[in-house]
Short mmCIF file of N, CA and C in Angstrom, two decimals:
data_model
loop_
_atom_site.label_atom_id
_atom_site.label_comp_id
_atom_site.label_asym_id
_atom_site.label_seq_id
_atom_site.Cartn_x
_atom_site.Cartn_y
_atom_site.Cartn_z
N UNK A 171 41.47 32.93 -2.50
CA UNK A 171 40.57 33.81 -1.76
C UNK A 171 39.13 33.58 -2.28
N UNK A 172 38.08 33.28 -1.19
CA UNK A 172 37.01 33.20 -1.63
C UNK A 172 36.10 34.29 -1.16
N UNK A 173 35.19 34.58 -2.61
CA UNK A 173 34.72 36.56 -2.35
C UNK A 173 33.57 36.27 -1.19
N UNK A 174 33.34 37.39 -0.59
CA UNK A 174 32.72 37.15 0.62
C UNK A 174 30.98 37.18 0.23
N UNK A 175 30.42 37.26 -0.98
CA UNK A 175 29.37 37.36 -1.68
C UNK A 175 28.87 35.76 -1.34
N UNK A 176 30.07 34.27 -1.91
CA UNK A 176 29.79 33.03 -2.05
C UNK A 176 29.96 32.58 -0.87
N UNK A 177 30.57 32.63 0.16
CA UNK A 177 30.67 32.48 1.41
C UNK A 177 29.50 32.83 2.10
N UNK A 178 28.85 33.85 2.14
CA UNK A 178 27.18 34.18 2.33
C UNK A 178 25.90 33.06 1.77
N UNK A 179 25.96 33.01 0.70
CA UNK A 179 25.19 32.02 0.01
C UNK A 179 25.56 30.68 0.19
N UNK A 180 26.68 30.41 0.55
CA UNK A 180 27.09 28.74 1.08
C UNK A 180 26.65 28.82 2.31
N UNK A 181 26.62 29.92 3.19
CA UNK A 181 26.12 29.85 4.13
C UNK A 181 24.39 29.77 4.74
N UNK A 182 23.82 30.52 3.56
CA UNK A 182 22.41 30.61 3.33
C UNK A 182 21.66 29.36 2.83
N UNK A 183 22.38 28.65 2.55
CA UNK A 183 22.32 27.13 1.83
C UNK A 183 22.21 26.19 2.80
N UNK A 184 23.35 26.36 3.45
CA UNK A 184 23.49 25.50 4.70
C UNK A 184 22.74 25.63 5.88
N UNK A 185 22.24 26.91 6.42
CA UNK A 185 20.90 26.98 7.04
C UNK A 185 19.88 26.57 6.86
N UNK A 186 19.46 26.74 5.30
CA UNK A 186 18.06 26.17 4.98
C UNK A 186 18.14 24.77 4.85
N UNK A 187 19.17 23.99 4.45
CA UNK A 187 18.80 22.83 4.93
C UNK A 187 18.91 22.46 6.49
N UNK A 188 20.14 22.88 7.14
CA UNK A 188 19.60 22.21 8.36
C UNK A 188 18.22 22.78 8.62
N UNK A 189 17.60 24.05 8.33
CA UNK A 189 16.26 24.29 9.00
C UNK A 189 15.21 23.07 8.53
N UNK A 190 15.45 22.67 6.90
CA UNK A 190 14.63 21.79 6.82
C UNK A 190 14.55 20.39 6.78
N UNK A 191 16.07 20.01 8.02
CA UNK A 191 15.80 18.35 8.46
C UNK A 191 14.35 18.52 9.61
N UNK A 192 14.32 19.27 10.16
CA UNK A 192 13.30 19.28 11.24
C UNK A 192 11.84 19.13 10.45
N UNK A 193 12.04 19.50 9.11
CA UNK A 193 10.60 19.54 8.50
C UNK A 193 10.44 18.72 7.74
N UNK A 194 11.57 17.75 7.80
CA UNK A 194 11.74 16.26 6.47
C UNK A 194 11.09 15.23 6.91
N UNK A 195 9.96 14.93 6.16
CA UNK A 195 9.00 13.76 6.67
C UNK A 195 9.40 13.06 4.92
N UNK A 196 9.61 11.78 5.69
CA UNK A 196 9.47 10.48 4.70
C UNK A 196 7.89 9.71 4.08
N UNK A 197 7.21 10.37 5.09
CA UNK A 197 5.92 9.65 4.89
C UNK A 197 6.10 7.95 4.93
N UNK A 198 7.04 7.83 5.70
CA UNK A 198 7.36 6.40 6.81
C UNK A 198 6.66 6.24 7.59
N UNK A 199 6.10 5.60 8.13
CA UNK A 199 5.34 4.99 9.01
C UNK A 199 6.25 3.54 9.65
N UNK A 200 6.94 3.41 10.95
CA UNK A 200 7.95 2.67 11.04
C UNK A 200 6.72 1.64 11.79
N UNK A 201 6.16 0.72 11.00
CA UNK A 201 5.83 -0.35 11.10
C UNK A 201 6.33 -1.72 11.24
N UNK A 202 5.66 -2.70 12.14
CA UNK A 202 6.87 -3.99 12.15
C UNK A 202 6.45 -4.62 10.94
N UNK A 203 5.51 -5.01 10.02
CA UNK A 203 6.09 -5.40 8.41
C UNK A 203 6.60 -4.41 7.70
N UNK A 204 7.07 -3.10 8.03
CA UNK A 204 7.88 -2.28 7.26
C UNK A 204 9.39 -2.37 7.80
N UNK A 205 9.34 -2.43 9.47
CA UNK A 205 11.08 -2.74 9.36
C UNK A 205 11.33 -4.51 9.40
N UNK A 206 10.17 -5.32 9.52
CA UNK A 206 10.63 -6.95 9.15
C UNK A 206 11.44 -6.67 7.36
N UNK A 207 10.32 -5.89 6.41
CA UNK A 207 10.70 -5.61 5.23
C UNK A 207 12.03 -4.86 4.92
N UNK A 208 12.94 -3.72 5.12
CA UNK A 208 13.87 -3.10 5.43
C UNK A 208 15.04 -4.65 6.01
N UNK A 209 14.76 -5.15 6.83
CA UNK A 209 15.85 -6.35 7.07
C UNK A 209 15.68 -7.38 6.37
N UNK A 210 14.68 -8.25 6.15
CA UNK A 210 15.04 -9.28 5.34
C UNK A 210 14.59 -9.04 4.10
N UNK A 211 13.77 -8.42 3.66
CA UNK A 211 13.96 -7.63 1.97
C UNK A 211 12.42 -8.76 1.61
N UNK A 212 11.95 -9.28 2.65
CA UNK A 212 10.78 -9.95 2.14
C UNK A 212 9.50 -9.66 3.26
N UNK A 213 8.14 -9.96 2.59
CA UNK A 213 7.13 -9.82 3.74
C UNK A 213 6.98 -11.72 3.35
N UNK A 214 6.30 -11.93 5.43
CA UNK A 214 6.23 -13.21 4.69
C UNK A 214 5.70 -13.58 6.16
N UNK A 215 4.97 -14.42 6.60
CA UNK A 215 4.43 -14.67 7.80
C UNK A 215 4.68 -14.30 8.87
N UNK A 216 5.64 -14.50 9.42
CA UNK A 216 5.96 -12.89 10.57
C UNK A 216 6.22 -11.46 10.58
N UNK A 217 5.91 -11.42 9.08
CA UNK A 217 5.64 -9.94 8.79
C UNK A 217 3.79 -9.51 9.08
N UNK A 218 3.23 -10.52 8.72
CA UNK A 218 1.99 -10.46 8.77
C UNK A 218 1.53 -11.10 10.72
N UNK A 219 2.07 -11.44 11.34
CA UNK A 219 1.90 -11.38 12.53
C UNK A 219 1.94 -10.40 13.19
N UNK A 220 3.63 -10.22 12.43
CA UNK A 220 3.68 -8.91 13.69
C UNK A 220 2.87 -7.58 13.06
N UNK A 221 1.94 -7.78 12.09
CA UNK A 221 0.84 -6.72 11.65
C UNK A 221 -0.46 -7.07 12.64
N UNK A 222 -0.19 -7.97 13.10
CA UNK A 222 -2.01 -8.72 13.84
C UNK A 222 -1.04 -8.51 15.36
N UNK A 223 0.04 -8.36 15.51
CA UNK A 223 0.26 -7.97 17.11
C UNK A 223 0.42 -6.22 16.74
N UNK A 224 0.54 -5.45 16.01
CA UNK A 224 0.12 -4.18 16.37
C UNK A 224 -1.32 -3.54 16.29
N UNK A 225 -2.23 -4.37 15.61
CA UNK A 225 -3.48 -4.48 16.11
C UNK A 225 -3.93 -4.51 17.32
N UNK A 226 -3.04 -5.43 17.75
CA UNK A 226 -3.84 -5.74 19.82
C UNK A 226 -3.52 -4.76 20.01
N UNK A 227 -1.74 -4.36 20.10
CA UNK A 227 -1.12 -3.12 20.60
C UNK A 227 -1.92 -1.72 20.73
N UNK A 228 -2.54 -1.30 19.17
CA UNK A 228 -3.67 -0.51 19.34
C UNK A 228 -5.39 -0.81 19.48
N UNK A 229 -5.10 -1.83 20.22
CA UNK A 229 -6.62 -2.13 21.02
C UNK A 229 -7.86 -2.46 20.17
N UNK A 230 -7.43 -2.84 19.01
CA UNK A 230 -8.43 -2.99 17.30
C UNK A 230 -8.54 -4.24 17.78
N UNK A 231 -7.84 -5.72 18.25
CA UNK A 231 -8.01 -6.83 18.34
C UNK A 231 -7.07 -7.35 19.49
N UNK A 232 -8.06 -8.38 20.29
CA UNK A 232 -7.96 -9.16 21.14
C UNK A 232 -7.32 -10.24 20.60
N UNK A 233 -6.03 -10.85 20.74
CA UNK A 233 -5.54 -12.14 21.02
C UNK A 233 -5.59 -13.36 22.07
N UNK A 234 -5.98 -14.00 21.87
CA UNK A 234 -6.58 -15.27 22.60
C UNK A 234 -6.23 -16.58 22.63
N UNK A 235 -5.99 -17.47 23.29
CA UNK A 235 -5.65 -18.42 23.38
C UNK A 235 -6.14 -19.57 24.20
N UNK A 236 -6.71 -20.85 23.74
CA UNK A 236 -7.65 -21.18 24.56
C UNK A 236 -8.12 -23.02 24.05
N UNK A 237 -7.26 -24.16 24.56
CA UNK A 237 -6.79 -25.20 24.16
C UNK A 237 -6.51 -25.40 23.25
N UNK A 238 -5.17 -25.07 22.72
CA UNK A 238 -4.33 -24.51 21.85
C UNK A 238 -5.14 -24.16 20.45
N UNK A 239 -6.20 -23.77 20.66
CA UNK A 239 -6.35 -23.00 19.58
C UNK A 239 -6.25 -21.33 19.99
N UNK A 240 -6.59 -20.56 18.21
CA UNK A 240 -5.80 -19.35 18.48
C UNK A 240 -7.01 -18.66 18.10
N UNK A 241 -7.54 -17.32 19.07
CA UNK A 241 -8.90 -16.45 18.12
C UNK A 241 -8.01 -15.31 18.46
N UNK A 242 -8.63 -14.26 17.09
CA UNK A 242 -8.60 -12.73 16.95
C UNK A 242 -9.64 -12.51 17.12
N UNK A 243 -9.94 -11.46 18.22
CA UNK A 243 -11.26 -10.90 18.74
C UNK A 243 -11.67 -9.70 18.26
N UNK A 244 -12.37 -8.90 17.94
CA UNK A 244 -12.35 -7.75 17.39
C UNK A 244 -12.88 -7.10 18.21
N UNK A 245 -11.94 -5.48 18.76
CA UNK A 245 -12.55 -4.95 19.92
C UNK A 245 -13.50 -3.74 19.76
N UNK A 246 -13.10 -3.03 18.48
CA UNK A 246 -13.50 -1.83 17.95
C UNK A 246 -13.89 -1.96 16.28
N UNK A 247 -14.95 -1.11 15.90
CA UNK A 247 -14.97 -0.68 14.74
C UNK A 247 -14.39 0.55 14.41
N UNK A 248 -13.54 1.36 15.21
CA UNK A 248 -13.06 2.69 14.89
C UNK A 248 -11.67 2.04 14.01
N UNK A 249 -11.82 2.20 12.99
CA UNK A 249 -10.23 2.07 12.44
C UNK A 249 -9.67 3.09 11.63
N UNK A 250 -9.94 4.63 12.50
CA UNK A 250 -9.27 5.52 11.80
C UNK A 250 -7.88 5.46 11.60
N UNK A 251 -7.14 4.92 12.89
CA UNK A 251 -5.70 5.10 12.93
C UNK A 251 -4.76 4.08 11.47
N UNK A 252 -6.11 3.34 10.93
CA UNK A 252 -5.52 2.72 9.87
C UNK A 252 -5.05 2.97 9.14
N UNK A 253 -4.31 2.28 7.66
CA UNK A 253 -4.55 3.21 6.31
C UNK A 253 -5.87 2.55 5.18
N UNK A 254 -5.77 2.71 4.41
CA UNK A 254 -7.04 2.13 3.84
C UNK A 254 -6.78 0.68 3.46
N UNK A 255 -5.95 0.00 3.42
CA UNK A 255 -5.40 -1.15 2.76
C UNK A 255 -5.25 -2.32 4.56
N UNK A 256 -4.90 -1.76 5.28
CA UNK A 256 -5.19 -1.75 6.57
C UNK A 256 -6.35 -2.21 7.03
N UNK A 257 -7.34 -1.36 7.02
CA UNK A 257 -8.65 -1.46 7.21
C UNK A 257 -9.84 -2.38 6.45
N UNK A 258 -9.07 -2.35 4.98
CA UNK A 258 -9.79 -3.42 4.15
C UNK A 258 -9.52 -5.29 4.64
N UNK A 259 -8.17 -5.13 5.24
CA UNK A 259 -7.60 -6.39 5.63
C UNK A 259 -8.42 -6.94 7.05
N UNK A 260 -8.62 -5.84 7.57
CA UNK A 260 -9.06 -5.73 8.74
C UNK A 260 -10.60 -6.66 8.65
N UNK A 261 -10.95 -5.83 7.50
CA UNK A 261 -12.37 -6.43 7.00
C UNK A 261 -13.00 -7.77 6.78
N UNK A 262 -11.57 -8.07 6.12
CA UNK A 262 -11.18 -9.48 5.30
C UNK A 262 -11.40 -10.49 6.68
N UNK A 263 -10.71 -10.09 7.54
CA UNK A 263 -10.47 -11.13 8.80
C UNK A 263 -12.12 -10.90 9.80
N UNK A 264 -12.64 -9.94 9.40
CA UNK A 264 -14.06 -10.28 10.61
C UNK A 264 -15.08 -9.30 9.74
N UNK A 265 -15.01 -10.43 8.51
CA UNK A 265 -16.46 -10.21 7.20
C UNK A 265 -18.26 -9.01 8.38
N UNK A 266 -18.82 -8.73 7.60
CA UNK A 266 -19.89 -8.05 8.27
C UNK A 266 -19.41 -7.93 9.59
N UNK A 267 -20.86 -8.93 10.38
CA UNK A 267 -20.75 -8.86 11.94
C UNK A 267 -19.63 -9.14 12.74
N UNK A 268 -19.33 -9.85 11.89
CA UNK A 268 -18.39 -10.68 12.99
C UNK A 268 -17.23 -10.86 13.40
N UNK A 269 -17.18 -11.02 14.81
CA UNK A 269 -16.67 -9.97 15.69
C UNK A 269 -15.29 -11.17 16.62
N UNK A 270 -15.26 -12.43 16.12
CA UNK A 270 -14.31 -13.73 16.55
C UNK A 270 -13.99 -14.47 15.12
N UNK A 271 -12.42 -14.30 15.17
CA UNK A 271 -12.19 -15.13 13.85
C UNK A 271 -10.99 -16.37 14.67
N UNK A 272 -11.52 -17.74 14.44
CA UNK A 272 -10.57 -18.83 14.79
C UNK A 272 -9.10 -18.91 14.07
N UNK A 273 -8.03 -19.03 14.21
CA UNK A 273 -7.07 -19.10 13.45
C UNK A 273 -6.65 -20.65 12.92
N UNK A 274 -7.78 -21.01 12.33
CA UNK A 274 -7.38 -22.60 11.50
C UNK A 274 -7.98 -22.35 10.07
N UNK A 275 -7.51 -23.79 9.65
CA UNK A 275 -8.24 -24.36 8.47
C UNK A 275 -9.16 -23.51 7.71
N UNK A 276 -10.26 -23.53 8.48
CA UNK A 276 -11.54 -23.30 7.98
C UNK A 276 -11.47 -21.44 7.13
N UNK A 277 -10.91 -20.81 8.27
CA UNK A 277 -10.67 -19.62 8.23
C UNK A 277 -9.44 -19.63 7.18
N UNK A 278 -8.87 -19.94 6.58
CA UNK A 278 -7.28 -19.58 6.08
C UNK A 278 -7.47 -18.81 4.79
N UNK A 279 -8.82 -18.93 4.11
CA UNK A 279 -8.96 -17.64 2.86
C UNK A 279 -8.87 -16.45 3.53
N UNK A 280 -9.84 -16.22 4.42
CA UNK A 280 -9.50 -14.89 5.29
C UNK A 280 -8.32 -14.31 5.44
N UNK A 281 -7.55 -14.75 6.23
CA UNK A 281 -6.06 -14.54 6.82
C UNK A 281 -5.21 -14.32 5.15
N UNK A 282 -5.67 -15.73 4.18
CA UNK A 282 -4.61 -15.39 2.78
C UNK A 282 -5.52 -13.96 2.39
N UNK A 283 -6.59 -13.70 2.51
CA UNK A 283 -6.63 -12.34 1.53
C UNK A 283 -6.08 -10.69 2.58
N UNK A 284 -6.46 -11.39 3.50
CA UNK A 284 -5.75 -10.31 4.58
C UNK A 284 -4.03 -9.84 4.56
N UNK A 285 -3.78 -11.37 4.01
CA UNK A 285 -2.28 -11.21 4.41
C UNK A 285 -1.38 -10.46 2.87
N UNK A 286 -2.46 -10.66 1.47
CA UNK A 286 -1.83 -10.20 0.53
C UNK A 286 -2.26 -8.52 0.66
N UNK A 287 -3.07 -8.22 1.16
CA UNK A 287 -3.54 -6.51 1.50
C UNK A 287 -1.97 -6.05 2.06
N UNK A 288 -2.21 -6.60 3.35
CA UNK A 288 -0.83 -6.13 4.12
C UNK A 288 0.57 -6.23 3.58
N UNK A 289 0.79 -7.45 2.32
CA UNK A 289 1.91 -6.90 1.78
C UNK A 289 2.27 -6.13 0.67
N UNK A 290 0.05 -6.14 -0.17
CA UNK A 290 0.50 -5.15 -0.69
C UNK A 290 0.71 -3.23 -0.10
N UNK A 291 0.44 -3.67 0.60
CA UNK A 291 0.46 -2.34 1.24
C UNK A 291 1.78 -2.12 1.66
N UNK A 292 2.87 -3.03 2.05
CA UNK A 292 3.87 -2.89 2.91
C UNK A 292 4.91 -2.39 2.03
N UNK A 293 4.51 -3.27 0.94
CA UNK A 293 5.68 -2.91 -0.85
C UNK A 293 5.14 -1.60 -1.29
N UNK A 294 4.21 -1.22 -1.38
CA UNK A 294 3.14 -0.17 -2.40
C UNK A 294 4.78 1.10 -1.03
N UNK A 295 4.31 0.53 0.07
CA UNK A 295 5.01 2.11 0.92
C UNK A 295 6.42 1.69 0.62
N UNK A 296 7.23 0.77 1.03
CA UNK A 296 8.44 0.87 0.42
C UNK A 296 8.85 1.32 -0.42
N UNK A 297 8.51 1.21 -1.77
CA UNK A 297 8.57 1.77 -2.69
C UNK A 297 8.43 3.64 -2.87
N UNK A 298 7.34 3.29 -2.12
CA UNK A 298 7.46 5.13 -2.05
C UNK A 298 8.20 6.10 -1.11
N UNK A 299 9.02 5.21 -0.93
CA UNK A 299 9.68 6.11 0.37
C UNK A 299 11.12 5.84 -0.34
N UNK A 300 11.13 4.64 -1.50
CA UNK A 300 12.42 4.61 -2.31
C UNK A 300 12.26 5.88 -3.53
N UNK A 301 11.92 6.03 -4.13
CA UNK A 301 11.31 6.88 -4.80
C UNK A 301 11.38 8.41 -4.50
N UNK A 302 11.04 8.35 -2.96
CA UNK A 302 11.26 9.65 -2.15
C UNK A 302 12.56 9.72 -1.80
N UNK A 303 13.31 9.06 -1.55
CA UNK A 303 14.80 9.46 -1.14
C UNK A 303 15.56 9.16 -2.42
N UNK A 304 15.47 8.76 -3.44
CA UNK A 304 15.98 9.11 -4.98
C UNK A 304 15.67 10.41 -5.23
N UNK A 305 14.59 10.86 -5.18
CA UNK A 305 14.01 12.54 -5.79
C UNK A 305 15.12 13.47 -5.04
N UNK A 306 15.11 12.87 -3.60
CA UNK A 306 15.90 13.67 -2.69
C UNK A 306 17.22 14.04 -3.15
N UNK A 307 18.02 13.00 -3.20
CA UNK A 307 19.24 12.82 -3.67
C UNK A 307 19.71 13.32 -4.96
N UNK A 308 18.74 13.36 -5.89
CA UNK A 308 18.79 13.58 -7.36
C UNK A 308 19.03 15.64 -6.89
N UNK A 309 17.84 16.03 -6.56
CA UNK A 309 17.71 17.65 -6.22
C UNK A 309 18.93 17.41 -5.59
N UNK A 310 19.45 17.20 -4.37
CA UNK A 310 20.92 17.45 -3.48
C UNK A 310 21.74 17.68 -4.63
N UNK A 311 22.26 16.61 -5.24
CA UNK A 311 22.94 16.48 -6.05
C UNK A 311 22.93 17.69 -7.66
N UNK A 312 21.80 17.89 -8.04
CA UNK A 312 21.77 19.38 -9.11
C UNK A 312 21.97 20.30 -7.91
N UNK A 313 21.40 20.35 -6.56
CA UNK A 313 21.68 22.12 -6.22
C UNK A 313 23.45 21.64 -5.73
N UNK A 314 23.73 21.02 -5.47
CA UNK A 314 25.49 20.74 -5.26
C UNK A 314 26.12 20.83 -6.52
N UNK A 315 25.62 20.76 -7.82
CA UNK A 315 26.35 20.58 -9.22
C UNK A 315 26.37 22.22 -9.83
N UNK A 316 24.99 22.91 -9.09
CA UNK A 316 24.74 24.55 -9.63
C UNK A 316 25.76 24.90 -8.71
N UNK A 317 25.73 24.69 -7.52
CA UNK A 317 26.65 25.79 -6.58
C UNK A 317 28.01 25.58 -6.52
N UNK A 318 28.83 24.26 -7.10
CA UNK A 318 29.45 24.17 -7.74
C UNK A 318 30.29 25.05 -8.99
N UNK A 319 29.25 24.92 -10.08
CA UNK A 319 29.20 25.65 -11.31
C UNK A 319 29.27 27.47 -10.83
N UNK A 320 28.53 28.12 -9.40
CA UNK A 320 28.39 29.33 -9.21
C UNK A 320 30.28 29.43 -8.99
N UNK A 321 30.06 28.97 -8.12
CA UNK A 321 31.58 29.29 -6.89
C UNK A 321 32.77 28.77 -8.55
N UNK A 322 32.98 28.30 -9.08
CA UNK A 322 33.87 28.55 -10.44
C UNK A 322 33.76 29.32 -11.16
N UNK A 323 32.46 30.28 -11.56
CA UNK A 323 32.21 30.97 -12.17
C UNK A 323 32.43 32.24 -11.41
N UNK A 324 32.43 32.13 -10.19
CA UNK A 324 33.03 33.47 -9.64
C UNK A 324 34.13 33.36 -8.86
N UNK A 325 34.90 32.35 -8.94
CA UNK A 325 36.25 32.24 -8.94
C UNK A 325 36.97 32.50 -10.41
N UNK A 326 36.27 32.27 -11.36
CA UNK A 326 36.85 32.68 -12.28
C UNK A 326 37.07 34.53 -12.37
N UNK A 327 35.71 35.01 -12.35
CA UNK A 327 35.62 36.39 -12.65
C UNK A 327 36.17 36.97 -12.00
N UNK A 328 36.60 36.67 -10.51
CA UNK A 328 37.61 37.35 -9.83
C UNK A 328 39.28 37.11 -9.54
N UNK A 329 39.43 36.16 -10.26
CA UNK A 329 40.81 35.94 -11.11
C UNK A 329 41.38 37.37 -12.12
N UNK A 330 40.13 37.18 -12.96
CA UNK A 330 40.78 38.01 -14.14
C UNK A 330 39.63 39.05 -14.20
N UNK A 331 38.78 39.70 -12.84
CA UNK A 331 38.45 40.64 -12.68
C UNK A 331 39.10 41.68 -12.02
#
């Protein structure tokens, strides 16, 4: 027989978490070098593409193509929707003014310092979202080990109460 006191509080338990999946933010940002990263466990040139095709996507840069060479156009200076590591990369690829970057040779420091921003940025968030679902798990796991420890302790007392 379980006293109707712990049955209340297992129940009060179990509300507040489901109330607070609706309020559980990962501070994820489901990015394509964050889920390229999540599947192959590496960033690595089509991780960094498909970072310069969600650029066009949000209208920051023009892709171009034009006897087979390749330009990034730059459409905007608004780069709030960035993050800061984002925006610095951003920088990297169209220095001061300028507003057309060729995708060769000449250009390839650009693109390499652009491209180590974006993965450090891509690892820096992985990591913290590993970090965040360890903390998670760790708390689950003590308030499951206390309520545990309750519900024996008052299975006990009402044994030999």
């Amino acid at each position: 027989e379980i006293p109707l006191r712990l049955v209340g509080s297992e129940m009060c338990i179990r509300d507040s978490i489901s109330a607070g999946r609706s309020k559980l933010k990962t501070g994820m940002r489901r990015t394509a070098p964050m889920l390229r990263y999540l599947i192959k466990g590496a960033f690595d040139k089509v991780s960094f593409v498909s970072y310069l095709l969600e650029l066009f996507r949000k209208n920051i840069i023009d892709i171009q193509e034009s006897d087979g060479e390749v330009m990034l156009i730059k459409k905007t200076d608004d780069l709030k929707s960035l993050e800061r590591r984002e925006r610095k990369a951003v920088g990297h690829l169209f220095p001061g003014k300028e507003s057309v970057v060729r995708a060769d040779a000449q250009n390839l420091l650009k693109f390499k310092r652009a491209f180590k921003l974006i993965e450090k940025n891509t690892l820096s968030r992985f990591k913290s979202l590993s970090l965040k679902l360890s903390a998670g798990y760790l708390f689950f796991s003590i308030g499951m080990l206390l309520l545990a420890e309750a519900a024996i302790a008052s299975l006990s007392v009402s044994l030999y109460g």
